[in-house]
Amino acid sequence: MPTGASQPFYLQDQPSPRFDLKLDDSYFLVKLHDAQAFFQANFLGKADLVTFSSSVTSSFQPNSSTQSLHQISTIQRNTPCRLGLSTNLTEWLPAGSSDSLRINIKYTVLQGKPIQKFVDHIKQADLVAKLSLRPDWAVAVKVTDIVGRLLSYLAQEGSQQNLFTLVMDFNVADLKTGYYLVYGSHSDEDWPSPQFLQIDADKRLRDKSSGSLLSRLSYAVIQVLGIKRLRQEEFRDEPWWLLLQTVKEHILDSVLTTELERRQKIGEWLFVLKRVKELALKRHEFLLSEIQEIIAAAQIEVETKLQPGSTAEAAGLGDELPDDLQDILGVETEGELQELVRDYQDALEISQQLLEQYKLLGD
C-alpha cells in the first residue's frame, strides 16, 4: 500500500468537455474544482489545523509565481475534510505550444492553540476567500505577498509540518480540457487504480469499483476550461488596443473634403497599425491570431470610411491588399480580410456562450 502522492493524470471517465483546445488558436483557464484532506487518528498527535494553499508557476510569468491561501480548517481525524473549493488558479491564458505550467498544492498541518483566536478572526473576515482569487497577474502578485506573510506568521505562532505536496506539471501542448486528478496519503492506504476513478454527473470524484467517494485519501481535482477568443473587455487596458481604438475613432469622426486628406489618413492609419502590432506582440498573454483579427475588424471600419468617392474605384473581394497590410493582417486579399472578420465574430459568439455555460462571467 503506497504513501506519498501520485502523478497527475487525466480522468478518462468524465462528462465530455464543451470545448477542445486548439494549440496557438485558443485560450485555457485552470480552475481548482475540488480538494480533500484526510488524517488518521494517530497522525501528528495534537494537530489542530490544516491550511490548504497553492502556487502557480508558468512560462507566461517565468520570474514569479502566484500563491493562494484557500482554506484553514480544523482537523477531524479519521474523517475526510472536503474543502468545498471551486476557484480559479489562473486567468485565461493562450494555449501556446511551447508553454508550460506547474501547480503546487500544499497541505500544512499546524499545532498550537495560540493561533486559534487569530484564525477565527481570519475566518470571520472571510480573508481566506479573498486570498484565493485569481483576477489578474497584477493583483495576484499582491495576493502572493500577503499569503506568504500570513503563512509565515502562522508557522511562527504554532509548530507546523507539511503533510505532503501535490505537484501537477503540464506542457500546454499536451493539455486537454476536462478534469485532472492527483491524490495520495501520508500513511499506508489502498489507492484505487486510475481506471476506476470518475467525475460523475454531479461533478463528484468517485471510485467506480466500489461506488464510493475516496474517503481515506487526500486529493486535488483541477478543471481545465477552454474558449476560442477573449472578450473585448480583456483588452481595454492594453496600450496597443487603446491606440488602435483612439486613432480609429478619430478617423471615423473626421470630415474629409479632398483626395489629399483621404490619402493622408490612409498613411496615418497604416503607420498606427504597424505600431499597434509591435506593441501587441510584446504581450505574450494574447494570441497573435486574435490580435490580427482585432486589427482586421478595425481595418474594415476604417477602409469603409476612407474609400474613394467613386464606387468603381472601391476594392473588390479578389483585389490584393497592399504589402504592408498583408504583413500586418496575415491575409492577402480583400475577400480573405472580410472572411477573417466574419470568423472572428463567430468565434466571439461561441466564446460568449461557453463563458455563460462555465458561469465564469463574473470571475
mmCIF file of C-alpha atoms in Angstrom:
data_model
loop_
_atom_site.group_PDB
_atom_site.id
_atom_site.type_symbol
_atom_site.label_atom_id
_atom_site.label_comp_id
_atom_site.label_asym_id
_atom_site.label_seq_id
_atom_site.Cartn_x
_atom_site.Cartn_y
_atom_site.Cartn_z
ATOM 1 C CA MET A 1 0.000 0.000 0.000
ATOM 2 C CA PRO A 2 1.646 3.235 -1.130
ATOM 3 C CA THR A 3 2.215 6.547 0.613
ATOM 4 C CA GLY A 4 3.048 9.965 -0.798
ATOM 5 C CA ALA A 5 1.406 11.420 -3.882
ATOM 6 C CA SER A 6 0.561 10.127 -7.329
ATOM 7 C CA GLN A 7 1.494 11.676 -10.626
ATOM 8 C CA PRO A 8 -1.279 13.896 -12.019
ATOM 9 C CA PHE A 9 -3.426 12.176 -14.604
ATOM 10 C CA TYR A 10 -6.366 12.958 -16.839
ATOM 11 C CA LEU A 11 -9.591 11.272 -15.744
ATOM 12 C CA GLN A 12 -10.829 9.159 -18.611
ATOM 13 C CA ASP A 13 -14.359 8.785 -17.227
ATOM 14 C CA GLN A 14 -15.860 12.268 -17.062
ATOM 15 C CA PRO A 15 -18.510 14.395 -18.785
ATOM 16 C CA SER A 16 -17.435 15.413 -22.277
ATOM 17 C CA PRO A 17 -15.763 18.863 -22.271
ATOM 18 C CA ARG A 18 -17.693 21.617 -24.017
ATOM 19 C CA PHE A 19 -14.635 22.786 -25.955
ATOM 20 C CA ASP A 20 -11.393 21.209 -27.185
ATOM 21 C CA LEU A 21 -8.230 23.278 -27.085
ATOM 22 C CA LYS A 22 -6.542 24.155 -30.351
ATOM 23 C CA LEU A 23 -2.858 24.941 -29.975
ATOM 24 C CA ASP A 24 -1.908 28.552 -30.677
ATOM 25 C CA ASP A 25 -5.539 29.325 -31.508
ATOM 26 C CA SER A 26 -7.493 29.179 -28.215
ATOM 27 C CA TYR A 27 -7.283 30.063 -24.523
ATOM 28 C CA PHE A 28 -7.396 27.952 -21.382
ATOM 29 C CA LEU A 29 -8.100 28.562 -17.708
ATOM 30 C CA VAL A 30 -7.223 26.248 -14.804
ATOM 31 C CA LYS A 31 -9.749 26.001 -12.003
ATOM 32 C CA LEU A 32 -9.409 24.200 -8.685
ATOM 33 C CA HIS A 33 -12.545 22.061 -8.778
ATOM 34 C CA ASP A 34 -12.360 20.096 -5.527
ATOM 35 C CA ALA A 35 -9.933 19.086 -2.795
ATOM 36 C CA GLN A 36 -9.899 16.841 0.247
ATOM 37 C CA ALA A 37 -7.581 16.157 3.182
ATOM 38 C CA PHE A 38 -7.576 13.001 5.319
ATOM 39 C CA PHE A 39 -5.643 12.298 8.529
ATOM 40 C CA GLN A 40 -5.520 9.178 10.634
ATOM 41 C CA ALA A 41 -6.328 9.346 14.344
ATOM 42 C CA ASN A 42 -2.718 8.924 15.441
ATOM 43 C CA PHE A 43 -1.226 11.349 12.931
ATOM 44 C CA LEU A 44 0.939 14.091 14.472
ATOM 45 C CA GLY A 45 -0.576 13.732 17.910
ATOM 46 C CA LYS A 46 -2.142 17.088 18.799
ATOM 47 C CA ALA A 47 -2.556 18.588 15.350
ATOM 48 C CA ASP A 48 -5.124 21.349 15.386
ATOM 49 C CA LEU A 49 -5.471 22.949 11.959
ATOM 50 C CA VAL A 50 -4.711 22.302 8.327
ATOM 51 C CA THR A 51 -4.056 25.009 5.749
ATOM 52 C CA PHE A 52 -4.617 24.403 2.073
ATOM 53 C CA SER A 53 -2.559 26.636 -0.211
ATOM 54 C CA SER A 54 -1.370 26.625 -3.812
ATOM 55 C CA SER A 55 1.216 28.269 -6.007
ATOM 56 C CA VAL A 56 1.249 28.509 -9.787
ATOM 57 C CA THR A 57 4.390 28.943 -11.875
ATOM 58 C CA SER A 58 4.278 29.245 -15.634
ATOM 59 C CA SER A 59 6.249 30.217 -18.691
ATOM 60 C CA PHE A 60 3.842 33.144 -19.094
ATOM 61 C CA GLN A 61 5.325 34.723 -15.947
ATOM 62 C CA PRO A 62 8.692 32.918 -15.661
ATOM 63 C CA ASN A 63 10.143 35.182 -12.977
ATOM 64 C CA SER A 64 7.320 34.889 -10.471
ATOM 65 C CA SER A 65 4.745 32.503 -9.068
ATOM 66 C CA THR A 66 1.321 33.286 -7.663
ATOM 67 C CA GLN A 67 0.383 31.893 -4.276
ATOM 68 C CA SER A 68 -3.095 31.496 -2.794
ATOM 69 C CA LEU A 69 -4.370 30.535 0.628
ATOM 70 C CA HIS A 70 -7.582 28.638 0.013
ATOM 71 C CA GLN A 71 -8.716 27.374 3.381
ATOM 72 C CA ILE A 72 -7.865 26.909 7.045
ATOM 73 C CA SER A 73 -9.796 24.013 8.584
ATOM 74 C CA THR A 74 -9.990 22.326 11.957
ATOM 75 C CA ILE A 75 -8.684 18.773 11.697
ATOM 76 C CA GLN A 76 -11.141 15.964 12.251
ATOM 77 C CA ARG A 77 -9.145 12.767 12.487
ATOM 78 C CA ASN A 78 -10.386 9.745 10.563
ATOM 79 C CA THR A 79 -12.952 11.985 8.854
ATOM 80 C CA PRO A 80 -12.263 13.245 5.315
ATOM 81 C CA CYS A 81 -12.176 17.025 5.203
ATOM 82 C CA ARG A 82 -13.614 18.111 1.869
ATOM 83 C CA LEU A 83 -12.606 21.694 1.385
ATOM 84 C CA GLY A 84 -15.520 22.637 -0.849
ATOM 85 C CA LEU A 85 -13.296 24.649 -3.158
ATOM 86 C CA SER A 86 -14.016 25.981 -6.604
ATOM 87 C CA THR A 87 -11.718 28.845 -7.520
ATOM 88 C CA ASN A 88 -9.639 29.952 -10.478
ATOM 89 C CA LEU A 89 -5.923 29.228 -10.285
ATOM 90 C CA THR A 90 -5.107 31.148 -13.465
ATOM 91 C CA GLU A 91 -6.697 33.736 -15.683
ATOM 92 C CA TRP A 92 -7.346 32.982 -19.357
ATOM 93 C CA LEU A 93 -4.019 32.104 -20.989
ATOM 94 C CA PRO A 94 -3.183 31.359 -24.636
ATOM 95 C CA ALA A 95 -2.721 27.687 -25.461
ATOM 96 C CA GLY A 96 0.830 28.187 -26.712
ATOM 97 C CA SER A 97 2.560 25.068 -27.994
ATOM 98 C CA SER A 98 5.842 25.947 -26.238
ATOM 99 C CA ASP A 99 4.396 26.989 -22.858
ATOM 100 C CA SER A 100 4.300 25.153 -19.538
ATOM 101 C CA LEU A 101 2.520 25.319 -16.208
ATOM 102 C CA ARG A 102 3.261 23.977 -12.708
ATOM 103 C CA ILE A 103 0.623 23.851 -9.975
ATOM 104 C CA ASN A 104 1.941 23.178 -6.490
ATOM 105 C CA ILE A 105 -0.726 22.277 -3.921
ATOM 106 C CA LYS A 106 0.267 22.020 -0.286
ATOM 107 C CA TYR A 107 -1.442 20.727 2.859
ATOM 108 C CA THR A 108 0.236 22.009 6.023
ATOM 109 C CA VAL A 109 -0.696 20.793 9.495
ATOM 110 C CA LEU A 110 -0.446 23.372 12.288
ATOM 111 C CA GLN A 111 -0.213 22.687 16.006
ATOM 112 C CA GLY A 112 -0.639 25.138 18.843
ATOM 113 C CA LYS A 113 -3.723 26.742 20.328
ATOM 114 C CA PRO A 114 -2.224 30.275 20.473
ATOM 115 C CA ILE A 115 -3.116 30.782 16.805
ATOM 116 C CA GLN A 116 -6.754 29.709 17.150
ATOM 117 C CA LYS A 117 -8.100 33.167 18.010
ATOM 118 C CA PHE A 118 -6.190 34.698 15.102
ATOM 119 C CA VAL A 119 -7.566 32.057 12.735
ATOM 120 C CA ASP A 120 -11.103 32.763 13.976
ATOM 121 C CA HIS A 121 -10.644 36.430 13.028
ATOM 122 C CA ILE A 122 -9.398 35.396 9.575
ATOM 123 C CA LYS A 123 -12.486 33.275 9.019
ATOM 124 C CA GLN A 124 -14.827 35.955 10.309
ATOM 125 C CA ALA A 125 -13.355 38.496 7.885
ATOM 126 C CA ASP A 126 -13.567 35.973 5.028
ATOM 127 C CA LEU A 127 -9.902 36.748 4.384
ATOM 128 C CA VAL A 128 -9.088 33.284 3.057
ATOM 129 C CA ALA A 129 -11.651 33.622 0.281
ATOM 130 C CA LYS A 130 -10.111 36.963 -0.676
ATOM 131 C CA LEU A 131 -6.681 35.319 -0.843
ATOM 132 C CA SER A 132 -7.808 32.588 -3.213
ATOM 133 C CA LEU A 133 -8.927 34.782 -6.110
ATOM 134 C CA ARG A 134 -7.033 34.977 -9.392
ATOM 135 C CA PRO A 135 -8.411 38.137 -11.049
ATOM 136 C CA ASP A 136 -5.262 39.105 -12.944
ATOM 137 C CA TRP A 137 -1.489 38.900 -12.670
ATOM 138 C CA ALA A 138 -1.033 42.327 -11.097
ATOM 139 C CA VAL A 139 -3.439 41.566 -8.267
ATOM 140 C CA ALA A 140 -2.065 38.038 -7.990
ATOM 141 C CA VAL A 141 1.397 39.392 -7.192
ATOM 142 C CA LYS A 142 -0.032 41.387 -4.285
ATOM 143 C CA VAL A 143 -2.063 38.402 -3.088
ATOM 144 C CA THR A 144 1.048 36.227 -3.249
ATOM 145 C CA ASP A 145 2.929 38.586 -0.952
ATOM 146 C CA ILE A 146 0.061 38.678 1.568
ATOM 147 C CA VAL A 147 -0.305 34.896 1.546
ATOM 148 C CA GLY A 148 3.410 34.385 2.074
ATOM 149 C CA ARG A 149 3.439 36.721 5.070
ATOM 150 C CA LEU A 150 0.324 35.144 6.564
ATOM 151 C CA LEU A 151 1.623 31.590 6.231
ATOM 152 C CA SER A 152 4.941 32.660 7.750
ATOM 153 C CA TYR A 153 3.098 34.167 10.720
ATOM 154 C CA LEU A 154 1.063 31.004 11.257
ATOM 155 C CA ALA A 155 4.240 28.927 11.142
ATOM 156 C CA GLN A 156 5.885 31.119 13.818
ATOM 157 C CA GLU A 157 2.898 31.050 16.148
ATOM 158 C CA GLY A 158 2.413 27.297 16.029
ATOM 159 C CA SER A 159 4.593 24.366 15.017
ATOM 160 C CA GLN A 160 3.897 23.018 11.557
ATOM 161 C CA GLN A 161 4.566 20.046 9.338
ATOM 162 C CA ASN A 162 3.962 19.719 5.627
ATOM 163 C CA LEU A 163 1.663 16.762 5.172
ATOM 164 C CA PHE A 164 2.615 16.348 1.555
ATOM 165 C CA THR A 165 2.733 18.355 -1.605
ATOM 166 C CA LEU A 166 0.741 17.572 -4.722
ATOM 167 C CA VAL A 167 2.565 18.782 -7.831
ATOM 168 C CA MET A 168 0.982 18.994 -11.271
ATOM 169 C CA ASP A 169 3.295 19.736 -14.213
ATOM 170 C CA PHE A 170 1.807 20.410 -17.635
ATOM 171 C CA ASN A 171 3.167 21.071 -21.081
ATOM 172 C CA VAL A 172 0.452 23.169 -22.681
ATOM 173 C CA ALA A 173 0.990 21.264 -25.939
ATOM 174 C CA ASP A 174 -0.362 18.150 -24.157
ATOM 175 C CA LEU A 175 -3.077 19.897 -22.143
ATOM 176 C CA LYS A 176 -6.704 18.877 -22.623
ATOM 177 C CA THR A 177 -9.906 20.432 -21.377
ATOM 178 C CA GLY A 178 -11.558 18.434 -18.626
ATOM 179 C CA TYR A 179 -10.589 17.124 -15.203
ATOM 180 C CA TYR A 180 -7.177 16.109 -13.850
ATOM 181 C CA LEU A 181 -6.502 14.412 -10.527
ATOM 182 C CA VAL A 182 -3.572 13.999 -8.166
ATOM 183 C CA TYR A 183 -4.083 12.020 -4.960
ATOM 184 C CA GLY A 184 -2.153 10.416 -2.150
ATOM 185 C CA SER A 185 -1.868 9.621 1.540
ATOM 186 C CA HIS A 186 0.541 10.173 4.444
ATOM 187 C CA SER A 187 0.070 6.576 5.674
ATOM 188 C CA ASP A 188 -0.493 3.188 4.080
ATOM 189 C CA GLU A 189 -3.824 3.230 2.264
ATOM 190 C CA ASP A 190 -5.365 1.376 -0.643
ATOM 191 C CA TRP A 191 -5.172 3.583 -3.728
ATOM 192 C CA PRO A 192 -7.793 2.838 -6.393
ATOM 193 C CA SER A 193 -6.493 2.379 -9.915
ATOM 194 C CA PRO A 194 -6.919 5.480 -12.099
ATOM 195 C CA GLN A 195 -9.105 3.486 -14.478
ATOM 196 C CA PHE A 196 -11.730 3.126 -11.738
ATOM 197 C CA LEU A 197 -11.945 6.829 -10.928
ATOM 198 C CA GLN A 198 -14.524 9.114 -12.467
ATOM 199 C CA ILE A 199 -16.153 12.512 -12.269
ATOM 200 C CA ASP A 200 -19.833 11.610 -12.042
ATOM 201 C CA ALA A 201 -22.851 13.520 -13.322
ATOM 202 C CA ASP A 202 -22.873 15.595 -10.123
ATOM 203 C CA LYS A 203 -19.192 16.518 -10.727
ATOM 204 C CA ARG A 204 -18.020 14.475 -7.730
ATOM 205 C CA LEU A 205 -14.933 12.282 -7.698
ATOM 206 C CA ARG A 206 -15.899 8.626 -7.267
ATOM 207 C CA ASP A 207 -14.358 5.170 -7.234
ATOM 208 C CA LYS A 208 -16.404 3.119 -9.713
ATOM 209 C CA SER A 209 -15.094 -0.191 -8.371
ATOM 210 C CA SER A 210 -16.758 0.418 -5.002
ATOM 211 C CA GLY A 211 -19.258 3.114 -5.921
ATOM 212 C CA SER A 212 -17.922 5.288 -3.105
ATOM 213 C CA LEU A 213 -16.057 8.531 -2.560
ATOM 214 C CA LEU A 214 -12.318 8.478 -1.835
ATOM 215 C CA SER A 215 -12.848 8.730 1.908
ATOM 216 C CA ARG A 216 -9.319 7.814 3.076
ATOM 217 C CA LEU A 217 -7.204 9.788 0.640
ATOM 218 C CA SER A 218 -6.158 13.386 0.178
ATOM 219 C CA TYR A 219 -6.581 14.721 -3.333
ATOM 220 C CA ALA A 220 -6.999 17.717 -5.587
ATOM 221 C CA VAL A 221 -9.069 17.866 -8.754
ATOM 222 C CA ILE A 222 -8.447 20.644 -11.258
ATOM 223 C CA GLN A 223 -10.568 21.507 -14.256
ATOM 224 C CA VAL A 224 -9.175 22.929 -17.492
ATOM 225 C CA LEU A 225 -11.631 25.092 -19.421
ATOM 226 C CA GLY A 226 -11.219 26.453 -22.929
ATOM 227 C CA ILE A 227 -12.570 29.200 -25.155
ATOM 228 C CA LYS A 228 -11.806 30.304 -28.697
ATOM 229 C CA ARG A 229 -11.398 34.045 -28.110
ATOM 230 C CA LEU A 230 -11.401 36.567 -25.272
ATOM 231 C CA ARG A 231 -13.998 39.260 -24.775
ATOM 232 C CA GLN A 232 -13.139 42.795 -25.864
ATOM 233 C CA GLU A 233 -13.202 43.820 -22.182
ATOM 234 C CA GLU A 234 -9.972 41.875 -21.668
ATOM 235 C CA PHE A 235 -8.069 44.308 -23.924
ATOM 236 C CA ARG A 236 -9.412 47.651 -22.752
ATOM 237 C CA ASP A 237 -6.392 48.460 -20.574
ATOM 238 C CA GLU A 238 -3.846 47.381 -23.170
ATOM 239 C CA PRO A 239 -1.807 50.280 -24.675
ATOM 240 C CA TRP A 240 -1.971 48.789 -28.166
ATOM 241 C CA TRP A 241 -5.744 48.390 -28.010
ATOM 242 C CA LEU A 242 -6.216 51.937 -26.712
ATOM 243 C CA LEU A 243 -4.030 53.308 -29.504
ATOM 244 C CA LEU A 244 -5.943 51.350 -32.133
ATOM 245 C CA GLN A 245 -9.363 52.464 -30.880
ATOM 246 C CA THR A 246 -8.354 56.093 -30.389
ATOM 247 C CA VAL A 247 -6.996 56.545 -33.900
ATOM 248 C CA LYS A 248 -9.837 54.536 -35.433
ATOM 249 C CA GLU A 249 -12.463 56.759 -33.770
ATOM 250 C CA HIS A 250 -10.548 59.871 -34.792
ATOM 251 C CA ILE A 251 -10.601 58.796 -38.448
ATOM 252 C CA LEU A 252 -14.257 57.739 -38.352
ATOM 253 C CA ASP A 253 -15.223 61.110 -36.892
ATOM 254 C CA SER A 254 -13.145 63.135 -39.364
ATOM 255 C CA VAL A 255 -14.611 65.055 -42.312
ATOM 256 C CA LEU A 256 -12.607 64.520 -45.488
ATOM 257 C CA THR A 257 -13.096 67.062 -48.274
ATOM 258 C CA THR A 258 -10.183 66.317 -50.622
ATOM 259 C CA GLU A 259 -8.349 63.334 -52.060
ATOM 260 C CA LEU A 260 -5.155 64.551 -50.400
ATOM 261 C CA GLU A 261 -6.793 64.412 -46.965
ATOM 262 C CA ARG A 262 -8.009 60.893 -47.679
ATOM 263 C CA ARG A 263 -4.546 59.676 -48.661
ATOM 264 C CA GLN A 264 -3.004 61.346 -45.606
ATOM 265 C CA LYS A 265 -5.418 59.460 -43.369
ATOM 266 C CA ILE A 266 -4.581 56.183 -45.108
ATOM 267 C CA GLY A 267 -0.886 56.787 -44.438
ATOM 268 C CA GLU A 268 -1.578 57.753 -40.825
ATOM 269 C CA TRP A 269 -3.675 54.621 -40.302
ATOM 270 C CA LEU A 270 -1.059 52.300 -41.783
ATOM 271 C CA PHE A 271 1.637 53.823 -39.553
ATOM 272 C CA VAL A 272 -0.578 53.278 -36.474
ATOM 273 C CA LEU A 273 -1.336 49.650 -37.406
ATOM 274 C CA LYS A 274 2.381 48.881 -37.568
ATOM 275 C CA ARG A 275 2.904 50.432 -34.148
ATOM 276 C CA VAL A 276 -0.124 48.628 -32.708
ATOM 277 C CA LYS A 277 1.180 45.257 -33.817
ATOM 278 C CA GLU A 278 4.669 45.990 -32.462
ATOM 279 C CA LEU A 279 3.199 46.798 -29.045
ATOM 280 C CA ALA A 280 0.801 43.849 -29.066
ATOM 281 C CA LEU A 281 3.478 41.293 -29.884
ATOM 282 C CA LYS A 282 5.241 42.150 -26.628
ATOM 283 C CA ARG A 283 2.233 40.798 -24.720
ATOM 284 C CA HIS A 284 2.547 37.024 -24.584
ATOM 285 C CA GLU A 285 -0.780 36.698 -22.744
ATOM 286 C CA PHE A 286 -2.679 37.098 -26.029
ATOM 287 C CA LEU A 287 -2.912 35.060 -29.220
ATOM 288 C CA LEU A 288 -1.272 36.512 -32.321
ATOM 289 C CA SER A 289 -4.277 35.283 -34.310
ATOM 290 C CA GLU A 290 -6.694 37.285 -32.127
ATOM 291 C CA ILE A 291 -4.542 40.403 -32.313
ATOM 292 C CA GLN A 292 -4.627 40.174 -36.117
ATOM 293 C CA GLU A 293 -8.405 39.670 -36.039
ATOM 294 C CA ILE A 294 -8.956 42.731 -33.847
ATOM 295 C CA ILE A 295 -6.803 44.802 -36.202
ATOM 296 C CA ALA A 296 -8.681 43.338 -39.192
ATOM 297 C CA ALA A 297 -12.062 44.342 -37.744
ATOM 298 C CA ALA A 298 -10.787 47.892 -37.242
ATOM 299 C CA GLN A 299 -9.323 47.900 -40.763
ATOM 300 C CA ILE A 300 -12.705 47.144 -42.358
ATOM 301 C CA GLU A 301 -14.335 50.028 -40.454
ATOM 302 C CA VAL A 302 -11.617 52.477 -41.443
ATOM 303 C CA GLU A 303 -11.346 51.429 -45.083
ATOM 304 C CA THR A 304 -15.116 51.863 -45.467
ATOM 305 C CA LYS A 305 -14.658 55.438 -44.281
ATOM 306 C CA LEU A 306 -11.613 56.051 -46.480
ATOM 307 C CA GLN A 307 -12.885 54.511 -49.723
ATOM 308 C CA PRO A 308 -12.753 56.797 -52.785
ATOM 309 C CA GLY A 309 -15.922 58.676 -53.645
ATOM 310 C CA SER A 310 -16.368 56.689 -56.845
ATOM 311 C CA THR A 311 -17.673 53.154 -56.155
ATOM 312 C CA ALA A 312 -15.929 51.997 -59.314
ATOM 313 C CA GLU A 313 -12.624 52.605 -57.575
ATOM 314 C CA ALA A 314 -13.580 50.646 -54.471
ATOM 315 C CA ALA A 315 -11.666 47.429 -53.840
ATOM 316 C CA GLY A 316 -13.235 44.148 -54.960
ATOM 317 C CA LEU A 317 -13.133 40.925 -52.957
ATOM 318 C CA GLY A 318 -10.399 39.490 -55.145
ATOM 319 C CA ASP A 319 -8.171 42.556 -55.032
ATOM 320 C CA GLU A 320 -4.856 42.186 -53.259
ATOM 321 C CA LEU A 321 -4.181 44.279 -50.196
ATOM 322 C CA PRO A 322 -1.061 46.461 -50.018
ATOM 323 C CA ASP A 323 2.030 44.507 -48.983
ATOM 324 C CA ASP A 324 2.269 46.309 -45.638
ATOM 325 C CA LEU A 325 -1.317 45.382 -44.783
ATOM 326 C CA GLN A 326 -0.723 41.776 -45.799
ATOM 327 C CA ASP A 327 2.182 41.586 -43.346
ATOM 328 C CA ILE A 328 0.137 43.100 -40.531
ATOM 329 C CA LEU A 329 -3.080 41.131 -41.075
ATOM 330 C CA GLY A 330 -1.753 37.824 -42.363
ATOM 331 C CA VAL A 331 -4.173 37.794 -45.328
ATOM 332 C CA GLU A 332 -3.619 38.722 -48.955
ATOM 333 C CA THR A 333 -6.951 39.835 -50.442
ATOM 334 C CA GLU A 334 -9.982 41.920 -49.518
ATOM 335 C CA GLY A 335 -12.131 38.778 -49.558
ATOM 336 C CA GLU A 336 -9.831 36.992 -47.108
ATOM 337 C CA LEU A 337 -9.913 40.062 -44.870
ATOM 338 C CA GLN A 338 -13.700 40.055 -44.705
ATOM 339 C CA GLU A 339 -13.791 36.301 -44.131
ATOM 340 C CA LEU A 340 -11.274 36.695 -41.281
ATOM 341 C CA VAL A 341 -13.517 39.241 -39.557
ATOM 342 C CA ARG A 342 -16.644 37.097 -40.018
ATOM 343 C CA ASP A 343 -14.874 34.114 -38.488
ATOM 344 C CA TYR A 344 -13.729 36.294 -35.592
ATOM 345 C CA GLN A 345 -17.266 37.434 -34.848
ATOM 346 C CA ASP A 346 -18.470 33.817 -34.913
ATOM 347 C CA ALA A 347 -15.665 32.812 -32.537
ATOM 348 C CA LEU A 348 -16.601 35.622 -30.133
ATOM 349 C CA GLU A 349 -20.217 34.459 -30.057
ATOM 350 C CA ILE A 350 -19.198 30.860 -29.345
ATOM 351 C CA SER A 351 -16.824 32.010 -26.611
ATOM 352 C CA GLN A 352 -19.545 34.112 -25.001
ATOM 353 C CA GLN A 353 -21.850 31.098 -24.917
ATOM 354 C CA LEU A 354 -19.099 28.987 -23.339
ATOM 355 C CA LEU A 355 -18.420 31.618 -20.671
ATOM 356 C CA GLU A 356 -22.108 31.615 -19.757
ATOM 357 C CA GLN A 357 -22.069 27.812 -19.500
ATOM 358 C CA TYR A 358 -18.899 27.882 -17.384
ATOM 359 C CA LYS A 359 -20.519 30.504 -15.111
ATOM 360 C CA LEU A 360 -17.268 32.476 -15.127
ATOM 361 C CA LEU A 361 -18.582 35.790 -16.402
ATOM 362 C CA GLY A 362 -18.126 37.409 -13.005
ATOM 363 C CA ASP A 363 -14.710 35.863 -12.223
#
